[in-house]
Amino acid sequence: MRLLFSSSPYPIPTLFRLARSHRPVCSSPPPPTWRSSNPMAILPKSSSAAVIPSEERLATRFWIKYRRESVLSLYSPFALCLASGSLKIDTFRHYIAQDVHFLKAFAHAYELAEDCADDDDAKLAISELRKGILEELKMHNSFVQEWGSDCVNESPVNSATLKYTEFLLATASGKVEGLKAPGKLATPFEKTKIAAYTLGAMTPCMRLYAFLGKEFQRLLEPNEHNHPYKKWIENYSSESFQASALQTEDLLDKLSVPLTGEELNIIEKLYHQAMKLEIEFFYSQPLIQPTIAPLTKQHDPGQDHLMIFSDFDLTCTVVDSSAILAEIAIVTAPKSDQNQPASQIARMSSAELRNTWGLLSTQYTEEYEQCIESILPSEKVEFNYEALHKALEQLSDFEKRANSRVIESGVLKGLNLEDIKRAGQRLILQDGCISFFQKITKNKSLNANIHVLSYCWCGDLIRTAFSSGGVDVLNIHANEFNYEESISTGEIVWKVQSPIDKIQAFNDILQDCSNERKKLSVYIGDSVGDLLCLVKADIGIVIGSSSSLRKVGSQYGVSFVPLFPGLVKKQKEFGEGRSPCIWKGQSGILYTASSWDDIHAFILGW
């Protein structure tokens, strides 16, 4: 039969085990968590921004939609070294030379756009933006004068810069797919479209630099005077540059008002292309120093073994798998007055199942919160792995008791394997999760393994969810349903059902790995159940915002450090030679990521 889901993804008032992350239950999956430091949130509103709601503005929608590209630029080795102050001066000089070539093209593109605009206000706005670019060029020239050499003429234009400038000037000249050739534009309106397209190709650059400037500025120490690139950071984090970025976006909105849906799609394609060219520009800067990101850059496949571990529920997924299994059970259950064939496994009615799931969920939530409170020390203690392990043994006992109640209740009896697989195919995974795993598994020369350690009751659900996304070679460590002719008996083969089971599986996998190669382990998780693995791994990355995880971790001396600032600090120490061992397990430091894009950028780069 075809599996049908109800309009709500949650079949019961409070999902069983969802309390682990203390996420509110809502009528639709939670939206992605965007970086709270997005510069759009701090910019002064212009008159046009006041007219157009922020969420409806083109640039705002595109910036959010293509967040991945901004993250890849942020985590580039060049940006990381610049933010840390450890960037070698020769690399910065090369960058300035390339940026001068780019800014000259940028200024010329503004000039062409101004000529195409048919509105005096738009012409004036473009002229003012062009003046801002010329001021930016003056700053770059001041760097050159300080160095006493003409690095611009000494550095030829590299391929990434050339590709970007050619794209920009072609757009400003009207060489856009679907637009008439220059000189054949029949009406002033068609010329105005070129101005809109040009702004669509230039806006992401302005926003990206405003974003990078603010991100870097937040990491400057109070009264820091010795940062060699403080002048650069202060320029792009300044209110005047932030205002210019917003003015560019406002102008894009104004010029786009009369355009059709198809023409707006062209602007989006130009915006996206510009973002991708920005990534290529940053990654093309020649570094003459080792960097800690991307992680795989320092990875030697011939000598090293990269071990990637990940939780599944609410780390990879939007909804906890127990909620999916509950939904399947309720939707496919017989009605109260429906006779069941004697040859089939007896099942509760849908009404009985819904009531039983609700009781199990309520009991679990209450007892889970009580258990978390009972294992917390009265005061914060220094990080001690053994003390944390002992505390989580109590949570493990609780998890096993809760699982026993589920089995005894009979709510998992009679589920059809085909229904489970169909649900797995439709399971919504976190943005960027699949693409991250795909890139690792497709790179056969990387010498990396991926292991998924999950409390999920049904490994078939996990395998189907990943295989439907084109990832079939993951190592899945989860519990398994017992079946009789593809129908679940209600019993489960338990393999991983507690924090202690997870850390045991983690240790066993590392132990079984060849000792001839140097191992580097990364664990990605979101809940208290992942805590032991997170702190035991060489690099522990927390995704999501579980309050119970942070509460337990903090009380036991675990530090939670945002990923990018943590990498900047690491890069600075690495550059100064103060960190001979870059990554070390059981340090008590965990890194927090707002999305899989951050993880992808850190580990794999572009």
XYZ file of C-alpha atoms in Angstrom:
606
model
C 0.000 0.000 0.000
C 1.025 3.593 -0.493
C 2.183 5.258 2.706
C 0.272 8.465 3.443
C 1.400 10.984 6.010
C -0.918 13.304 7.869
C -0.632 17.037 7.262
C 1.480 17.353 10.401
C 4.816 15.517 10.620
C 4.208 14.896 14.312
C 1.606 12.214 15.153
C 1.592 12.857 18.895
C 1.646 16.019 21.039
C 5.249 15.562 22.120
C 7.529 13.297 20.135
C 9.137 10.368 21.867
C 12.805 11.217 22.382
C 12.421 14.641 20.780
C 12.911 16.053 24.268
C 16.594 15.231 23.932
C 17.070 18.414 21.957
C 14.346 20.422 23.704
C 13.083 21.614 20.340
C 9.507 22.930 20.281
C 6.975 20.769 18.497
C 5.433 22.663 15.596
C 3.149 22.009 12.671
C 5.974 21.990 10.135
C 9.663 21.070 10.164
C 11.834 23.759 11.772
C 13.535 26.148 9.340
C 17.327 26.132 8.915
C 19.230 28.055 11.571
C 20.824 31.082 9.953
C 23.921 32.747 11.310
C 22.805 35.253 13.936
C 25.628 37.573 12.943
C 24.262 38.081 9.425
C 25.123 41.728 8.676
C 21.679 42.245 7.168
C 20.343 42.266 10.730
C 22.460 45.221 11.831
C 22.256 47.522 8.825
C 20.297 50.780 8.981
C 17.097 50.628 6.980
C 16.951 52.880 3.941
C 13.713 54.322 2.623
C 13.298 51.567 0.041
C 14.026 48.864 2.585
C 11.209 50.263 4.704
C 8.800 49.861 1.793
C 9.791 46.311 0.862
C 9.668 43.766 3.726
C 13.096 42.231 4.257
C 11.974 38.698 3.414
C 10.575 39.885 0.072
C 13.685 41.727 -1.082
C 15.551 40.000 -3.902
C 19.001 40.331 -2.377
C 17.840 39.058 1.017
C 16.249 35.975 -0.523
C 19.261 35.266 -2.692
C 21.716 35.800 0.185
C 19.862 33.282 2.342
C 19.360 30.833 -0.518
C 23.060 30.854 -1.400
C 24.375 30.928 2.142
C 26.538 27.909 1.334
C 28.638 30.005 -1.046
C 29.245 32.695 1.580
C 30.309 30.029 4.092
C 32.759 28.493 1.619
C 34.358 31.917 1.145
C 34.466 32.524 4.904
C 36.253 29.226 5.578
C 38.708 29.587 2.689
C 42.368 29.257 3.740
C 42.991 32.848 2.647
C 40.125 34.281 4.731
C 41.061 32.140 7.724
C 44.683 33.312 7.665
C 43.699 36.956 7.106
C 41.243 36.882 10.022
C 43.868 35.319 12.294
C 46.501 37.878 11.298
C 48.882 35.093 10.296
C 48.554 35.626 6.526
C 51.982 36.015 4.927
C 52.497 39.492 3.507
C 53.436 38.190 0.049
C 50.037 36.493 -0.225
C 48.256 39.663 0.861
C 50.188 41.681 -1.708
C 49.158 39.250 -4.420
C 45.540 39.493 -3.257
C 45.639 43.315 -3.299
C 47.047 43.255 -6.844
C 44.237 40.934 -7.996
C 41.620 42.967 -6.169
C 42.801 46.182 -7.828
C 42.245 44.567 -11.232
C 38.822 43.446 -10.073
C 37.812 46.807 -8.575
C 38.722 48.632 -11.782
C 36.365 46.309 -13.660
C 33.770 46.836 -10.914
C 33.977 50.615 -11.329
C 33.689 50.318 -15.113
C 30.641 48.032 -14.736
C 28.973 50.684 -12.557
C 29.730 53.239 -15.259
C 28.056 51.073 -17.908
C 25.070 50.436 -15.617
C 24.674 54.163 -15.007
C 24.525 54.741 -18.768
C 21.774 52.111 -19.092
C 19.586 53.405 -16.256
C 16.751 55.692 -17.437
C 15.869 57.106 -14.015
C 17.760 60.114 -12.613
C 17.603 58.777 -9.059
C 18.973 55.421 -10.189
C 21.760 57.132 -12.150
C 22.701 59.187 -9.090
C 22.681 56.107 -6.833
C 24.910 54.166 -9.228
C 27.266 57.145 -9.460
C 27.560 57.257 -5.668
C 28.262 53.530 -5.512
C 30.984 53.941 -8.138
C 32.582 56.665 -5.994
C 32.670 54.160 -3.147
C 34.614 51.729 -5.324
C 37.097 54.464 -6.211
C 37.571 55.117 -2.471
C 38.208 51.413 -1.989
C 40.880 51.601 -4.695
C 42.504 54.457 -2.775
C 42.771 52.215 0.284
C 44.429 49.544 -1.832
C 46.835 52.132 -3.233
C 47.753 53.158 0.311
C 48.811 49.559 0.971
C 50.990 49.644 -2.133
C 52.611 52.928 -1.071
C 53.408 51.494 2.374
C 55.170 48.555 0.744
C 57.185 50.785 -1.569
C 56.648 48.497 -4.553
C 54.173 48.293 -7.420
C 52.715 44.856 -6.731
C 49.822 45.553 -9.111
C 52.020 45.734 -12.193
C 54.314 43.029 -10.863
C 51.448 40.515 -10.457
C 49.733 39.386 -13.657
C 45.982 38.837 -13.570
C 45.283 35.238 -12.557
C 42.643 33.061 -14.182
C 40.078 33.406 -11.367
C 40.280 37.212 -11.433
C 40.086 37.241 -15.217
C 37.061 34.926 -15.227
C 35.274 37.179 -12.719
C 36.048 40.493 -14.477
C 35.082 39.112 -17.876
C 31.763 37.884 -16.455
C 31.084 41.258 -14.830
C 31.903 43.380 -17.868
C 30.062 41.036 -20.230
C 26.947 41.393 -18.075
C 27.285 45.187 -17.929
C 27.685 45.241 -21.731
C 24.427 43.378 -22.242
C 25.952 40.005 -23.088
C 23.419 38.121 -21.030
C 21.714 34.929 -22.121
C 18.225 35.733 -23.416
C 18.973 39.424 -24.043
C 19.451 41.093 -27.420
C 23.004 41.886 -28.480
C 24.437 45.345 -27.620
C 23.538 47.949 -30.219
C 20.297 46.167 -31.058
C 18.323 47.096 -27.966
C 15.011 48.361 -29.277
C 13.730 50.327 -26.286
C 15.070 52.237 -23.258
C 13.401 49.590 -21.080
C 15.652 46.894 -22.537
C 18.660 49.047 -21.619
C 17.254 49.419 -18.105
C 17.185 45.635 -17.812
C 20.949 45.621 -18.370
C 21.345 47.949 -15.381
C 19.270 45.529 -13.266
C 21.279 42.535 -14.471
C 24.536 44.343 -13.737
C 23.414 45.119 -10.191
C 22.399 41.463 -9.815
C 25.990 40.458 -10.641
C 27.557 43.095 -8.345
C 25.320 42.948 -5.272
C 26.635 39.606 -3.934
C 30.213 40.905 -3.944
C 29.257 43.932 -1.838
C 27.215 41.834 0.583
C 29.911 39.161 0.882
C 32.631 41.675 1.771
C 30.315 43.373 4.261
C 29.650 39.961 5.788
C 33.340 39.006 5.955
C 34.279 42.371 7.410
C 31.801 42.011 10.267
C 32.749 38.377 10.930
C 36.444 39.266 11.137
C 35.842 42.389 13.205
C 34.065 40.389 15.907
C 37.226 38.342 16.359
C 39.552 41.282 16.936
C 40.712 41.471 20.531
C 39.709 44.634 22.444
C 42.275 47.377 21.853
C 44.162 45.129 19.458
C 46.707 47.219 17.578
C 49.113 44.627 16.235
C 46.812 42.855 13.806
C 48.534 43.422 10.449
C 45.239 43.541 8.532
C 43.225 45.617 10.957
C 42.904 48.436 8.403
C 41.379 46.026 5.854
C 38.968 44.609 8.437
C 37.915 48.044 9.684
C 37.178 49.208 6.135
C 34.824 46.350 5.279
C 33.170 46.287 8.717
C 32.660 50.080 8.729
C 29.170 51.512 8.770
C 29.894 53.325 5.514
C 30.709 50.096 3.667
C 27.764 48.303 5.256
C 25.544 51.153 4.071
C 26.977 50.882 0.547
C 26.183 47.174 0.480
C 22.613 47.884 1.555
C 22.302 50.709 -0.964
C 23.354 48.320 -3.742
C 20.661 45.874 -2.655
C 18.050 48.635 -2.469
C 18.934 49.722 -5.994
C 18.655 46.146 -7.254
C 15.131 46.007 -5.830
C 14.172 49.297 -7.474
C 15.506 48.319 -10.900
C 13.824 44.904 -10.680
C 10.286 46.152 -10.008
C 9.105 46.147 -13.675
C 10.801 42.856 -14.586
C 8.990 39.618 -15.388
C 9.425 36.376 -13.482
C 11.691 35.046 -16.212
C 13.872 38.157 -16.026
C 14.077 37.877 -12.241
C 15.277 34.298 -12.731
C 18.084 35.669 -14.911
C 19.095 38.010 -12.083
C 19.137 35.104 -9.650
C 21.395 33.103 -11.982
C 23.757 36.065 -12.289
C 23.763 36.500 -8.486
C 24.564 32.823 -7.967
C 27.272 32.849 -10.622
C 28.906 35.861 -8.975
C 28.899 34.065 -5.607
C 30.608 31.033 -7.157
C 33.202 33.248 -8.809
C 33.879 34.872 -5.421
C 34.647 31.436 -3.966
C 37.029 30.694 -6.822
C 38.686 34.096 -6.322
C 39.369 33.467 -2.627
C 40.604 29.906 -3.133
C 42.902 31.009 -5.969
C 45.069 33.147 -3.698
C 48.472 31.431 -3.440
C 49.265 30.577 0.170
C 52.850 29.871 1.200
C 51.945 28.623 4.669
C 50.192 25.578 6.133
C 46.556 26.032 7.131
C 44.252 24.002 9.347
C 41.356 24.263 6.885
C 40.222 22.600 4.850
C 41.027 19.663 7.088
C 41.682 17.363 4.139
C 44.361 19.719 2.772
C 46.886 18.461 5.331
C 45.565 14.902 5.001
C 47.979 12.425 3.410
C 45.900 9.498 2.090
C 49.024 7.336 1.938
C 49.761 7.702 5.649
C 46.589 9.054 7.263
C 43.119 7.636 7.838
C 40.245 10.108 8.208
C 37.388 8.700 10.287
C 34.092 10.616 10.065
C 31.436 9.676 12.636
C 27.926 11.090 12.722
C 24.733 10.730 14.697
C 21.527 10.440 12.626
C 18.406 11.721 14.404
C 18.247 15.536 14.363
C 21.903 15.626 13.291
C 21.222 14.437 9.757
C 17.422 14.598 9.891
C 14.854 17.330 10.473
C 12.522 15.010 12.431
C 13.431 12.270 14.932
C 13.101 8.793 13.397
C 10.925 7.565 16.266
C 8.298 10.086 15.147
C 8.423 8.647 11.625
C 7.978 5.104 12.914
C 5.099 6.248 15.111
C 3.490 7.898 12.094
C 3.825 4.711 10.027
C 2.325 2.611 12.822
C -0.668 4.903 13.292
C -1.403 5.539 9.606
C -1.200 1.856 8.607
C -2.981 0.448 11.694
C -6.459 -1.119 11.398
C -9.501 0.770 12.590
C -11.083 -0.211 15.873
C -13.917 -2.240 14.253
C -11.765 -3.816 11.566
C -11.248 -7.594 11.683
C -7.638 -8.758 11.339
C -6.699 -12.024 9.578
C -5.646 -14.714 12.052
C -2.462 -15.338 10.042
C -1.190 -11.788 10.596
C 0.556 -10.358 13.634
C -2.114 -8.824 15.860
C -1.994 -5.027 15.928
C -3.535 -2.307 18.020
C -6.038 -0.036 16.340
C -4.932 3.397 15.150
C -6.778 5.051 18.046
C -5.103 2.759 20.592
C -1.702 3.377 19.002
C -2.083 7.136 19.071
C -3.057 7.046 22.731
C -0.232 4.646 23.659
C 2.389 6.667 21.776
C 1.202 9.777 23.577
C 1.545 8.108 26.994
C 5.011 6.762 26.157
C 6.117 10.159 24.917
C 4.852 12.021 27.979
C 6.465 9.542 30.352
C 9.742 9.656 28.450
C 9.876 13.458 28.413
C 9.197 13.793 32.138
C 11.635 11.069 33.186
C 14.316 12.235 30.763
C 14.316 15.733 32.230
C 14.434 14.273 35.742
C 17.348 12.046 34.775
C 19.290 14.953 33.264
C 18.825 16.994 36.440
C 19.893 14.061 38.631
C 23.259 13.597 36.860
C 24.274 17.255 37.029
C 26.853 18.204 39.677
C 25.729 20.998 41.994
C 28.510 23.231 40.663
C 30.528 23.313 37.479
C 33.589 21.102 37.582
C 36.778 20.955 35.552
C 36.575 18.707 32.538
C 37.047 15.079 33.492
C 36.158 12.396 30.971
C 35.806 9.621 33.550
C 33.371 11.658 35.668
C 31.284 12.433 32.588
C 31.309 8.766 31.565
C 30.077 7.702 34.987
C 27.247 10.237 34.948
C 26.072 9.125 31.508
C 25.930 5.521 32.665
C 22.800 6.579 34.569
C 21.324 8.076 31.417
C 22.107 4.822 29.606
C 20.152 2.824 32.164
C 17.212 5.195 31.711
C 17.314 4.854 27.894
C 17.240 1.083 28.116
C 14.266 1.117 30.488
C 12.398 3.472 28.169
C 13.119 1.216 25.178
C 11.859 -1.798 27.115
C 8.562 -0.002 27.681
C 8.229 0.572 23.949
C 8.734 -3.131 23.187
C 6.354 -4.244 25.943
C 3.662 -1.849 24.699
C 3.523 -3.563 21.291
C 3.390 -0.291 19.337
C 5.995 -1.496 16.824
C 4.190 -4.715 15.908
C 3.004 -5.184 12.335
C 4.971 -2.485 10.523
C 5.629 -3.396 6.903
C 9.236 -3.163 5.671
C 8.097 -1.633 2.393
C 6.261 1.145 4.254
C 9.419 1.829 6.259
C 11.519 2.041 3.100
C 9.045 4.394 1.457
C 9.205 6.610 4.532
C 12.994 6.527 4.378
C 12.920 7.685 0.764
C 10.803 10.675 1.777
C 12.697 11.487 4.957
C 13.834 15.111 4.960
C 17.523 15.476 5.757
C 19.285 18.623 6.877
C 20.460 20.883 4.039
C 23.983 20.009 2.978
C 24.139 16.671 4.789
C 23.836 14.439 1.712
C 26.194 16.522 -0.432
C 28.836 16.363 2.317
C 28.685 12.567 2.507
C 28.528 12.274 -1.283
C 31.727 14.245 -1.775
C 33.599 12.082 0.711
C 32.355 8.751 -0.618
C 32.989 9.689 -4.247
C 36.601 10.651 -3.549
C 38.148 7.186 -3.494
C 41.679 8.547 -3.046
C 40.808 10.391 0.171
C 41.111 7.256 2.356
C 38.195 8.291 4.549
C 35.436 6.248 6.176
C 32.009 7.379 7.360
C 30.273 5.686 10.286
C 26.747 6.576 11.398
C 26.090 5.727 15.065
C 22.416 5.978 15.886
C 19.818 5.152 18.539
C 17.334 4.716 15.676
C 15.238 1.593 16.245
C 15.291 0.628 12.572
C 18.512 0.582 10.539
C 16.502 0.038 7.342
C 15.066 3.534 7.689
C 18.583 5.044 7.810
C 19.933 2.987 4.920
C 16.994 3.903 2.696
C 17.218 7.603 3.586
C 20.869 7.756 2.517
C 20.592 5.439 -0.491
C 17.739 7.558 -1.897
C 20.205 10.457 -1.795
C 22.801 8.473 -3.709
C 24.935 7.514 -0.690
C 25.146 3.715 -0.375
C 28.550 3.087 1.151
C 28.083 4.409 4.676
C 28.709 2.146 7.643
C 25.442 2.133 9.617
C 25.556 1.162 13.287
C 21.987 1.138 14.585
C 19.326 -1.141 16.003
C 17.339 -3.486 13.739
C 13.698 -4.583 13.618
C 12.866 -8.269 13.783
C 10.710 -9.307 10.809
C 8.527 -12.238 9.861
C 7.989 -12.126 6.091
C 8.715 -8.360 6.003
C 6.336 -7.646 8.916
C 7.862 -6.422 12.198
C 7.311 -8.647 15.227
C 7.623 -5.705 17.607
C 10.986 -6.956 18.840
C 14.281 -5.110 18.214
C 17.842 -6.374 17.964
C 19.580 -3.858 20.217
C 23.010 -2.645 19.148
C 23.160 1.060 20.024
C 20.600 2.324 22.529
C 22.553 4.476 24.976
C 25.522 6.869 25.354
C 27.622 3.968 26.664
C 26.725 1.810 23.658
C 27.710 4.649 21.342
C 31.107 5.239 22.878
C 31.745 1.489 22.916
C 30.941 1.269 19.205
C 33.099 4.336 18.555
C 36.075 2.830 20.396
C 35.633 -0.567 18.720
C 35.640 0.991 15.237
C 38.826 2.910 15.950
C 40.411 -0.195 17.469
C 39.576 -2.273 14.383
C 41.116 0.330 12.105
C 44.637 -0.398 10.875
C 47.297 0.844 13.280
C 49.731 1.335 10.424
C 48.182 4.682 9.550
C 47.729 7.815 11.604
C 44.034 8.185 12.462
C 42.118 11.457 12.705
C 38.575 11.150 14.053
C 35.743 13.660 13.630
C 32.410 13.170 15.398
C 29.295 15.179 14.495
C 26.318 15.061 16.860
C 23.517 17.040 18.455
C 22.471 15.469 21.769
C 23.590 14.331 25.209
C 23.743 10.795 23.832
C 26.599 11.936 21.570
C 28.547 13.707 24.310
C 31.061 10.963 25.140
C 31.878 10.418 21.459
C 32.088 14.148 20.828
C 34.695 14.718 23.517
C 36.597 11.499 22.770
C 37.040 12.298 19.061
C 39.987 14.362 17.888
C 37.452 16.916 16.647
C 33.938 17.061 18.086
C 31.397 19.177 16.211
C 27.981 19.983 17.679
C 25.225 20.840 15.229
C 21.873 22.176 16.403
C 20.951 23.896 19.654
C 20.240 21.203 22.248
C 19.874 22.882 25.625
C 20.324 19.613 27.537
C 23.580 18.868 25.715
C 24.985 22.267 26.590
C 23.718 22.059 30.158
C 25.303 18.679 30.865
C 28.488 19.469 28.934
C 29.008 22.847 30.608
C 28.483 21.468 34.120
C 31.141 18.841 33.427
C 33.655 21.386 32.166
C 33.099 21.062 28.415
C 33.649 24.259 26.423
C 31.491 25.048 23.375
C 33.320 27.177 20.813
C 31.744 28.468 17.570
C 33.524 26.718 14.727
C 34.881 29.616 12.672
C 36.220 31.669 15.630
C 37.732 28.451 16.989
C 39.509 27.806 13.697
C 40.800 31.372 13.552
C 42.313 30.955 17.019
C 43.798 27.586 16.029
C 45.262 29.077 12.852
C 46.852 31.905 14.837
C 48.431 29.461 17.302
C 49.517 27.220 14.448
C 51.146 30.131 12.647
C 53.020 31.136 15.801
C 54.209 27.584 16.420
C 52.331 27.397 19.731
C 50.273 24.358 18.749
C 52.522 21.467 17.641
C 49.611 19.031 17.984
C 46.714 20.701 16.185
C 43.915 18.293 17.105
C 43.711 16.223 20.261
C 40.825 14.196 21.672
C 39.494 14.571 25.204
C 40.525 18.222 25.347
C 37.098 19.181 26.650
C 36.584 21.562 23.713
C 33.710 21.079 21.268
C 33.029 23.176 18.184
C 29.524 24.351 17.330
C 28.314 24.618 13.737
C 25.101 26.260 12.582
C 24.736 24.017 9.531
C 26.285 21.235 7.466
C 27.627 23.929 5.143
C 30.039 25.041 7.887
C 31.140 21.437 8.426
C 31.586 20.883 4.693
C 33.652 24.076 4.321
C 35.886 23.195 7.290
C 36.561 19.570 6.373
C 36.430 19.561 2.575
C 36.723 23.188 1.515
C 35.505 24.164 -1.917
